[in-house]
């Protein structure tokens, strides 16, 4: 079946630290992979996506590379800011349906 | 204002009452979805709809009813609310079939006493 596993939180970092949030997946068919971000009190917003193997999605200094050989889509940012404090969700959808499969979310807090 | 909206944003109700959560989108997207978000579970799909008058169950449909008489609206009804349905509910839309992103509303925080 389809599923997403992402690292447990919460994660607390100092400003300007390097961020990695791990995400691995299992999928039938050929998945597209997504990272969504949820700021406090808001809905989810698309952060970045990748639709095929070796694609790199990037936005707002965040990056993630679609690694088919390791079934991973880890989120990285070189220097986090306080404004990056949010919950991050890894997700996939496949060409065999329209449902999205979300990870459980990783809460990030960045302290000055 | 264009986008996807949900109402109410906050709702407190009592066990056994019927509650309807509203979702409206202005993009004419074909697909619409209802999720619930609970700590430790992430987002779980309740129901989805591929078009007007076409709905299907998701992972956790029990205790919920949906309808979609118009493309832009996708209400979710809790026929007899239970405490286990206390959650944050998100509506989402997707332009068409295929691996396209979903767009989310701001959520409704529902408390069942």
Coordinates of N, CA and C in Angstrom, one line a residue:
Chain A
X1 N 0.8 -1.2 0.0 CA 0.0 0.0 0.0 C 0.9 1.2 0.0
X2 N 0.2 2.4 0.2 CA 0.9 3.7 0.2 C 1.0 4.2 1.6
X3 N 2.1 4.7 2.0 CA 2.3 5.3 3.3 C 3.5 6.2 3.3
X4 N 3.5 7.1 4.3 CA 4.7 8.0 4.5 C 5.1 7.9 5.9
X5 N 6.4 7.9 6.2 CA 6.9 7.9 7.5 C 7.9 9.0 7.6
X6 N 7.6 9.9 8.6 CA 8.6 11.0 8.8 C 9.0 11.0 10.2
X7 N 10.1 11.7 10.5 CA 10.8 11.6 11.8 C 9.9 12.3 12.8
X8 N 10.0 11.7 14.0 CA 9.2 12.2 15.1 C 9.8 13.5 15.6
X9 N 8.9 14.3 16.0 CA 9.3 15.6 16.6 C 9.1 15.6 18.1
X10 N 9.0 16.7 18.7 CA 9.3 18.0 18.1 C 10.8 18.2 17.9
X11 N 11.1 19.1 17.0 CA 12.5 19.5 16.7 C 12.7 20.9 17.1
X12 N 13.7 21.2 17.9 CA 14.1 22.6 18.3 C 15.5 22.9 17.9
X13 N 15.6 24.0 17.1 CA 16.9 24.4 16.6 C 17.1 25.9 16.9
X14 N 18.3 26.3 17.0 CA 18.7 27.7 17.1 C 18.7 28.3 15.7
X15 N 18.4 29.6 15.7 CA 18.4 30.3 14.5 C 19.7 30.1 13.7
X16 N 19.6 30.0 12.4 CA 20.8 29.8 11.5 C 21.3 28.4 11.5
X17 N 20.7 27.5 12.3 CA 21.1 26.1 12.3 C 20.7 25.4 11.0
X18 N 21.3 24.2 10.7 CA 20.9 23.4 9.5 C 19.7 22.5 9.9
X19 N 18.8 22.4 9.0 CA 17.6 21.6 9.3 C 17.5 20.4 8.3
X20 N 17.3 19.2 8.9 CA 16.9 18.0 8.1 C 15.7 17.4 8.8
X21 N 14.6 17.2 8.0 CA 13.5 16.4 8.5 C 13.4 15.2 7.5
X22 N 13.5 14.0 8.1 CA 13.5 12.8 7.3 C 12.1 12.3 6.9
X23 N 12.0 11.8 5.6 CA 10.8 11.3 5.1 C 11.1 10.1 4.2
X24 N 10.4 9.0 4.5 CA 10.5 7.9 3.6 C 9.1 7.4 3.3
X25 N 9.0 6.7 2.2 CA 7.7 6.4 1.7 C 7.6 4.9 1.1
X26 N 6.5 4.4 1.1 CA 6.2 3.2 0.3 C 5.0 3.5 -0.6
X27 N 5.1 3.1 -1.8 CA 4.0 3.4 -2.8 C 3.8 2.4 -3.9
X28 N 2.6 2.2 -4.3 CA 2.3 1.5 -5.5 C 2.2 2.5 -6.6
X29 N 2.6 2.1 -7.8 CA 2.6 3.0 -8.9 C 3.8 4.0 -8.8
X30 N 3.7 5.1 -9.4 CA 4.7 6.1 -9.5 C 4.3 7.4 -8.7
X31 N 4.8 7.6 -7.5 CA 4.3 8.7 -6.7 C 4.9 10.0 -7.1
X32 N 4.1 11.0 -6.8 CA 4.7 12.4 -6.6 C 4.8 12.7 -5.2
X33 N 5.8 13.5 -4.8 CA 6.1 13.7 -3.4 C 6.0 15.2 -3.1
X34 N 5.5 15.5 -1.9 CA 5.2 16.8 -1.5 C 5.7 17.1 0.0
X35 N 6.1 18.3 0.2 CA 6.2 18.8 1.6 C 5.2 20.0 1.7
X36 N 4.4 19.8 2.8 CA 3.4 20.9 3.2 C 3.9 21.5 4.5
X37 N 3.6 22.8 4.7 CA 3.9 23.4 6.0 C 2.6 24.0 6.6
X38 N 2.5 23.9 7.9 CA 1.3 24.4 8.6 C 1.8 25.3 9.7
X39 N 1.5 26.6 9.5 CA 1.8 27.6 10.5 C 0.7 27.6 11.6
X40 N 1.0 28.0 12.8 CA 0.0 28.0 13.9 C -1.4 28.6 13.5
X41 N -2.4 27.8 13.7 CA -3.8 28.3 13.4 C -4.2 28.4 12.0
X42 N -3.4 27.8 11.1 CA -3.7 27.9 9.7 C -3.8 26.5 9.1
X43 N -4.3 26.5 7.8 CA -4.3 25.2 7.1 C -2.9 24.9 6.5
X44 N -2.8 23.8 5.8 CA -1.6 23.4 5.2 C -1.3 24.2 3.9
X45 N -0.1 24.5 3.7 CA 0.3 25.2 2.4 C 1.4 24.3 1.8
X46 N 1.3 24.3 0.4 CA 2.4 23.5 -0.3 C 3.7 24.3 -0.1
X47 N 4.7 23.5 0.3 CA 6.0 24.1 0.4 C 6.9 23.8 -0.9
X48 N 6.9 22.5 -1.3 CA 7.6 22.1 -2.5 C 7.1 20.8 -2.9
X49 N 7.5 20.4 -4.1 CA 7.1 19.1 -4.6 C 8.1 18.6 -5.7
X50 N 8.0 17.3 -5.9 CA 8.8 16.6 -6.9 C 8.0 15.5 -7.5
X51 N 8.0 15.4 -8.8 CA 7.1 14.5 -9.5 C 7.8 13.3 -10.1
X52 N 9.1 13.2 -10.1 CA 9.8 12.0 -10.6 C 11.1 11.9 -10.0
X53 N 11.7 10.7 -10.1 CA 12.9 10.4 -9.4 C 14.0 11.4 -9.8
X54 N 14.8 11.7 -8.8 CA 16.0 12.6 -9.0 C 15.6 14.1 -9.1
X55 N 14.3 14.4 -9.2 CA 13.8 15.8 -9.2 C 14.2 16.4 -7.8
X56 N 14.5 17.7 -7.8 CA 14.7 18.4 -6.6 C 13.6 19.5 -6.5
X57 N 12.8 19.5 -5.5 CA 11.9 20.6 -5.2 C 12.6 21.6 -4.3
X58 N 12.2 22.9 -4.6 CA 12.8 23.9 -3.7 C 11.9 25.1 -3.6
X59 N 12.0 25.8 -2.4 CA 11.1 27.0 -2.2 C 11.5 27.6 -0.9
X60 N 11.7 28.9 -0.8 CA 12.0 29.6 0.4 C 13.2 29.1 1.1
X61 N 14.2 28.6 0.4 CA 15.4 28.1 1.0 C 15.3 26.7 1.4
X62 N 14.2 26.0 1.3 CA 14.0 24.6 1.6 C 14.2 23.8 0.3
X63 N 14.8 22.6 0.5 CA 15.0 21.7 -0.6 C 14.7 20.3 -0.2
X64 N 14.3 19.5 -1.2 CA 14.1 18.1 -1.0 C 14.3 17.4 -2.3
X65 N 15.0 16.2 -2.3 CA 15.3 15.5 -3.6 C 14.6 14.2 -3.5
X66 N 13.9 13.8 -4.6 CA 13.2 12.6 -4.7 C 14.2 11.5 -5.0
X67 N 14.4 10.6 -4.0 CA 15.4 9.5 -4.1 C 14.6 8.2 -4.2
X68 N 14.5 7.7 -5.5 CA 13.8 6.4 -5.6 C 14.5 5.2 -5.0
X69 N 15.9 5.3 -5.1 CA 16.6 4.1 -4.6 C 16.5 3.9 -3.1
X70 N 16.3 5.0 -2.4 CA 16.2 4.9 -0.9 C 14.8 5.2 -0.5
X71 N 13.9 5.4 -1.4 CA 12.5 5.8 -1.2 C 12.4 6.9 -0.1
X72 N 13.1 8.0 -0.4 CA 13.2 9.1 0.6 C 12.9 10.4 -0.1
X73 N 12.6 11.4 0.7 CA 12.3 12.8 0.3 C 12.6 13.7 1.5
X74 N 13.8 13.7 1.9 CA 14.2 14.5 3.1 C 14.1 16.0 2.9
X75 N 13.6 16.7 3.8 CA 13.5 18.2 3.7 C 14.8 18.8 4.4
X76 N 15.4 19.8 3.7 CA 16.6 20.4 4.2 C 16.5 21.9 4.1
X77 N 17.1 22.6 5.0 CA 17.3 24.0 4.9 C 18.6 24.4 5.5
X78 N 19.4 25.2 4.9 CA 20.7 25.5 5.3 C 20.8 26.4 6.6
X79 N 19.8 27.3 6.7 CA 19.9 28.2 7.8 C 18.4 28.6 8.2
X80 N 18.0 28.0 9.3 CA 16.6 28.3 9.6 C 16.4 29.6 10.3
X81 N 15.2 30.1 10.2 CA 14.8 31.4 10.9 C 13.6 31.1 11.8
X82 N 13.5 32.1 12.7 CA 12.4 31.9 13.7 C 11.0 31.8 13.0
X83 N 10.9 32.4 11.8 CA 9.6 32.4 11.1 C 9.4 31.0 10.4
X84 N 10.4 30.1 10.5 CA 10.2 28.8 9.9 C 9.5 27.8 10.9
X85 N 9.3 28.3 12.1 CA 8.6 27.5 13.2 C 7.2 27.1 12.7
X86 N 7.0 25.9 12.6 CA 5.7 25.4 12.0 C 5.7 23.8 12.1
X87 N 4.6 23.2 11.6 CA 4.6 21.8 11.5 C 4.8 21.4 10.0
X88 N 5.6 20.5 9.7 CA 5.9 20.1 8.3 C 5.4 18.7 8.1
X89 N 4.7 18.5 7.0 CA 4.1 17.3 6.6 C 4.7 16.8 5.2
X90 N 5.1 15.6 5.2 CA 5.5 14.9 4.0 C 4.3 14.2 3.4
X91 N 4.1 14.1 2.1 CA 2.9 13.5 1.6 C 3.3 12.9 0.2
X92 N 2.4 12.0 -0.2 CA 2.6 11.5 -1.6 C 1.2 11.2 -2.2
X93 N 1.2 11.2 -3.5 CA 0.0 10.8 -4.2 C 0.5 10.0 -5.4
X94 N -0.3 9.1 -5.9 CA 0.2 8.2 -7.0 C -0.6 8.4 -8.2
X95 N -0.1 7.8 -9.3 CA -0.9 7.8 -10.6 C -2.0 6.8 -10.6
X96 N -2.2 6.1 -9.5 CA -3.3 5.1 -9.5 C -4.5 5.6 -8.7
X97 N -4.5 6.8 -8.3 CA -5.6 7.3 -7.5 C -5.5 8.8 -7.3
X98 N -6.4 9.4 -6.5 CA -6.3 10.8 -6.2 C -6.1 11.1 -4.8
X99 N -6.0 10.1 -4.0 CA -5.8 10.3 -2.5 C -4.4 10.7 -2.2
X100 N -4.3 11.6 -1.2 CA -3.0 12.0 -0.7 C -2.7 11.1 0.6
X101 N -1.5 10.8 0.8 CA -1.1 10.1 2.0 C -0.1 10.9 2.8
X102 N -0.5 11.3 4.0 CA 0.3 12.2 4.7 C 1.1 11.5 5.9
X103 N 2.3 12.0 6.1 CA 3.0 11.6 7.4 C 2.3 12.3 8.6
X104 N 2.8 12.0 9.7 CA 2.2 12.4 11.0 C 2.6 13.9 11.3
X105 N 3.5 14.4 10.6 CA 3.9 15.8 10.8 C 5.1 15.9 11.8
X106 N 5.9 16.9 11.6 CA 7.1 17.1 12.4 C 7.0 18.6 12.8
X107 N 6.9 18.8 14.1 CA 6.9 20.2 14.6 C 8.3 20.7 14.8
X108 N 8.5 21.9 14.2 CA 9.8 22.6 14.3 C 9.6 23.9 15.0
X109 N 10.5 24.1 16.0 CA 10.6 25.4 16.7 C 12.0 25.9 16.6
X110 N 12.1 27.1 16.1 CA 13.4 27.8 16.0 C 13.5 28.9 17.0
X111 N 14.5 28.9 17.8 CA 14.7 29.8 18.9 C 15.8 30.8 18.5
X112 N 15.6 32.1 18.9 CA 16.6 33.1 18.5 C 17.9 32.9 19.2
Chain B
X1 N -13.5 36.9 -2.3 CA -12.1 36.6 -2.3 C -11.9 35.2 -2.8
X2 N -11.1 35.0 -3.7 CA -10.9 33.6 -4.3 C -10.2 32.7 -3.3
X3 N -10.5 31.4 -3.4 CA -9.8 30.5 -2.5 C -10.7 29.4 -2.0
X4 N -10.3 28.9 -0.8 CA -11.1 27.8 -0.2 C -11.4 28.3 1.2
X5 N -12.7 28.3 1.6 CA -13.0 28.8 2.9 C -13.8 27.8 3.7
X6 N -13.7 27.8 5.0 CA -14.5 26.9 5.8 C -15.2 27.7 6.9
X7 N -16.4 27.2 7.3 CA -17.1 27.8 8.3 C -17.9 26.8 9.1
X8 N -18.1 27.0 10.4 CA -17.4 28.0 11.2 C -16.0 27.7 11.4
X9 N -15.2 28.6 11.9 CA -13.8 28.3 12.3 C -13.7 27.6 13.6
X10 N -14.6 27.9 14.5 CA -14.6 27.2 15.8 C -16.1 26.8 16.1
X11 N -16.2 25.6 16.7 CA -17.5 25.2 17.1 C -17.5 24.3 18.3
X12 N -18.3 24.6 19.2 CA -18.5 23.8 20.4 C -19.9 23.2 20.4
X13 N -20.0 21.9 20.6 CA -21.3 21.3 20.5 C -21.4 20.2 21.6
X14 N -22.5 19.6 21.8 CA -22.7 18.6 22.8 C -22.9 17.2 22.1
X15 N -22.6 16.2 22.8 CA -22.7 14.8 22.4 C -24.2 14.6 21.9
X16 N -24.3 14.0 20.7 CA -25.6 13.6 20.2 C -26.2 14.7 19.3
X17 N -25.7 15.8 19.2 CA -26.2 16.9 18.3 C -25.6 16.7 16.9
X18 N -26.4 17.2 16.0 CA -26.0 17.2 14.6 C -25.2 18.5 14.3
X19 N -24.1 18.3 13.6 CA -23.3 19.5 13.3 C -22.9 19.4 11.8
X20 N -23.0 20.6 11.1 CA -22.5 20.6 9.7 C -21.4 21.6 9.6
X21 N -20.3 21.2 9.0 CA -19.2 22.0 8.7 C -19.2 22.3 7.2
X22 N -19.0 23.6 6.9 CA -19.1 24.0 5.5 C -17.8 24.2 4.9
X23 N -17.7 24.0 3.6 CA -16.5 24.2 2.8 C -16.9 24.7 1.4
X24 N -16.3 25.8 1.0 CA -16.6 26.5 -0.3 C -15.3 26.8 -1.0
X25 N -15.2 26.5 -2.3 CA -14.1 26.9 -3.1 C -14.5 27.6 -4.3
X26 N -13.7 28.5 -4.7 CA -14.0 29.4 -5.8 C -13.3 29.1 -7.1
X27 N -12.5 28.0 -7.1 CA -11.7 27.7 -8.3 C -12.4 26.7 -9.3
X28 N -13.5 26.2 -8.9 CA -14.2 25.2 -9.7 C -13.3 23.9 -9.9
X29 N -12.6 23.6 -8.8 CA -11.8 22.4 -8.8 C -12.7 21.2 -8.8
X30 N -12.3 20.1 -9.5 CA -13.2 19.0 -9.5 C -13.3 18.2 -8.2
X31 N -12.1 18.1 -7.6 CA -12.0 17.2 -6.4 C -12.0 18.0 -5.1
X32 N -12.7 17.5 -4.1 CA -12.7 18.1 -2.8 C -12.6 17.0 -1.8
X33 N -12.0 17.3 -0.6 CA -11.6 16.3 0.4 C -12.0 16.9 1.8
X34 N -12.3 16.0 2.7 CA -12.4 16.3 4.1 C -11.4 15.4 4.9
X35 N -10.6 16.1 5.7 CA -9.6 15.5 6.6 C -9.9 15.9 8.0
X36 N -9.5 15.0 8.9 CA -9.4 15.4 10.3 C -8.0 15.3 10.8
X37 N -7.6 16.2 11.6 CA -6.2 16.2 12.1 C -6.2 16.0 13.6
X38 N -5.5 15.0 14.0 CA -5.4 14.7 15.5 C -4.0 14.4 15.8
X39 N -3.6 14.8 17.0 CA -2.2 14.7 17.4 C -1.8 13.2 17.4
X40 N -0.7 13.0 16.7 CA -0.2 11.6 16.6 C -0.7 10.8 15.4
X41 N -1.7 11.4 14.7 CA -2.2 10.7 13.6 C -2.0 11.5 12.3
X42 N -1.6 12.7 12.4 CA -1.5 13.5 11.2 C -2.8 13.8 10.6
X43 N -2.9 13.8 9.3 CA -4.2 14.0 8.6 C -4.8 12.7 8.1
X44 N -6.1 12.5 8.4 CA -6.7 11.3 8.0 C -7.9 11.6 7.1
X45 N -8.1 11.0 6.0 CA -9.1 11.3 5.0 C -10.4 10.7 5.5
X46 N -11.5 11.6 5.5 CA -12.8 11.2 5.9 C -13.6 10.8 4.7
X47 N -13.8 11.7 3.8 CA -14.5 11.5 2.5 C -13.9 12.4 1.5
X48 N -14.1 12.0 0.2 CA -13.7 12.9 -0.9 C -14.8 12.8 -2.0
X49 N -14.6 13.8 -2.9 CA -15.6 13.9 -4.0 C -14.9 14.2 -5.3
X50 N -15.2 13.5 -6.3 CA -14.6 13.7 -7.6 C -15.3 14.7 -8.5
X51 N -16.6 14.9 -8.2 CA -17.4 15.9 -8.9 C -18.7 16.0 -8.2
X52 N -19.5 16.9 -8.7 CA -20.9 17.1 -8.1 C -21.6 15.7 -8.1
X53 N -22.2 15.4 -7.0 CA -23.0 14.1 -6.9 C -22.2 12.8 -6.9
X54 N -20.8 13.0 -6.8 CA -20.0 11.8 -6.7 C -19.1 11.9 -5.4
X55 N -19.3 11.0 -4.5 CA -18.6 11.0 -3.2 C -18.1 9.6 -2.9
X56 N -17.1 9.5 -2.1 CA -16.5 8.2 -1.8 C -15.9 8.3 -0.4
X57 N -15.8 7.1 0.3 CA -15.3 7.1 1.6 C -13.8 7.1 1.6
X58 N -13.2 7.7 2.7 CA -11.8 7.7 2.9 C -11.5 6.7 4.0
X59 N -10.5 7.0 4.8 CA -10.0 6.1 5.8 C -10.9 6.0 7.0
X60 N -11.5 7.1 7.4 CA -12.3 7.2 8.7 C -13.7 7.8 8.4
X61 N -14.6 7.1 7.7 CA -15.8 7.8 7.3 C -17.0 7.6 8.4
X62 N -16.8 6.7 9.3 CA -17.9 6.3 10.2 C -18.3 7.5 11.0
X63 N -19.6 7.8 11.1 CA -20.2 8.9 11.8 C -20.3 10.2 11.1
X64 N -19.9 10.2 9.8 CA -19.9 11.4 9.0 C -20.7 11.1 7.7
X65 N -21.3 12.2 7.2 CA -22.1 12.2 6.0 C -21.7 13.4 5.2
X66 N -21.5 13.2 3.9 CA -21.2 14.3 3.0 C -22.2 14.4 1.8
X67 N -22.2 15.6 1.2 CA -23.0 15.7 0.0 C -22.3 16.7 -0.9
X68 N -22.6 16.7 -2.2 CA -22.0 17.7 -3.1 C -22.9 17.9 -4.2
X69 N -23.9 18.8 -4.0 CA -24.9 19.1 -5.0 C -24.3 20.2 -6.0
X70 N -23.4 21.0 -5.5 CA -22.7 22.0 -6.4 C -21.2 21.8 -6.3
X71 N -20.6 22.0 -7.4 CA -19.1 21.8 -7.5 C -18.4 22.6 -6.4
X72 N -18.9 23.8 -6.1 CA -18.1 24.6 -5.2 C -18.3 24.4 -3.7
X73 N -19.3 23.6 -3.3 CA -19.6 23.3 -1.9 C -19.5 21.8 -1.6
X74 N -18.9 21.6 -0.4 CA -18.8 20.2 0.1 C -19.0 20.1 1.6
X75 N -20.2 20.2 2.1 CA -20.4 20.2 3.5 C -20.2 18.8 4.1
X76 N -19.8 18.8 5.4 CA -19.5 17.6 6.1 C -20.5 17.6 7.3
X77 N -21.3 16.6 7.5 CA -22.2 16.5 8.6 C -21.9 15.4 9.6
X78 N -21.8 15.8 10.9 CA -21.8 14.8 11.9 C -23.2 14.5 12.4
X79 N -23.7 13.4 12.1 CA -25.2 13.2 12.4 C -25.5 13.1 13.9
X80 N -24.6 12.6 14.7 CA -24.8 12.5 16.1 C -23.4 12.6 16.7
X81 N -23.0 13.8 17.1 CA -21.6 14.0 17.4 C -21.2 13.2 18.7
X82 N -20.0 12.7 18.6 CA -19.4 12.0 19.8 C -18.1 12.7 20.2
X83 N -17.7 12.5 21.4 CA -16.5 13.1 21.9 C -15.2 12.7 21.1
X84 N -15.2 11.6 20.5 CA -14.1 11.1 19.7 C -14.0 11.9 18.4
X85 N -15.0 12.7 18.1 CA -15.0 13.5 16.9 C -14.5 14.9 17.1
X86 N -14.1 15.2 18.4 CA -13.4 16.4 18.7 C -12.1 16.4 17.9
X87 N -11.9 17.4 17.1 CA -10.7 17.4 16.2 C -10.7 18.7 15.4
X88 N -9.6 18.9 14.6 CA -9.6 20.0 13.7 C -9.9 19.4 12.3
X89 N -10.8 20.0 11.6 CA -11.2 19.5 10.3 C -10.8 20.4 9.2
X90 N -10.2 19.8 8.2 CA -9.7 20.5 7.0 C -10.4 20.1 5.8
X91 N -10.8 21.0 5.0 CA -11.3 20.8 3.7 C -10.2 21.1 2.7
X92 N -10.1 20.4 1.6 CA -9.1 20.6 0.6 C -9.7 20.5 -0.8
X93 N -9.1 21.1 -1.8 CA -9.6 20.9 -3.2 C -8.4 20.6 -4.1
X94 N -8.7 20.0 -5.2 CA -7.7 19.6 -6.2 C -8.2 19.8 -7.6
X95 N -7.4 20.4 -8.4 CA -7.9 20.8 -9.7 C -8.6 19.7 -10.5
X96 N -7.9 18.6 -10.7 CA -8.4 17.6 -11.6 C -7.7 16.3 -11.2
X97 N -8.0 15.2 -11.8 CA -7.4 13.9 -11.6 C -6.0 14.0 -11.9
X98 N -5.2 13.2 -11.2 CA -3.8 13.2 -11.4 C -3.0 13.7 -10.3
X99 N -1.7 13.8 -10.4 CA -0.8 14.0 -9.3 C -0.6 15.5 -9.1
X100 N -1.7 16.2 -8.8 CA -1.7 17.6 -8.6 C -1.8 18.0 -7.1
X101 N -1.3 19.1 -6.8 CA -1.3 19.5 -5.4 C -2.8 19.7 -4.9
X102 N -2.9 19.6 -3.6 CA -4.2 19.9 -2.9 C -4.0 21.2 -2.2
X103 N -5.1 22.0 -2.2 CA -5.2 23.3 -1.6 C -6.1 23.2 -0.4
X104 N -5.6 23.7 0.7 CA -6.3 23.5 2.0 C -7.0 24.8 2.5
X105 N -8.2 24.6 3.1 CA -8.8 25.6 3.8 C -8.2 25.9 5.2
X106 N -8.6 26.9 5.9 CA -8.0 27.2 7.2 C -8.4 26.3 8.4
X107 N -9.3 25.5 8.2 CA -9.7 24.5 9.2 C -10.8 24.9 10.1
X108 N -11.5 24.0 10.7 CA -12.6 24.2 11.7 C -12.2 23.4 12.9
X109 N -12.1 24.1 14.1 CA -11.8 23.4 15.3 C -13.1 23.0 16.0
X110 N -13.4 21.8 16.1 CA -14.6 21.3 16.7 C -14.4 20.6 18.0
X111 N -15.2 21.0 19.0 CA -15.1 20.4 20.3 C -16.5 19.9 20.6
X112 N -16.5 18.6 21.0 CA -17.7 17.9 21.4 C -17.7 17.6 22.9
X113 N -18.6 18.2 23.6 CA -18.6 18.1 25.1 C -19.4 16.9 25.5

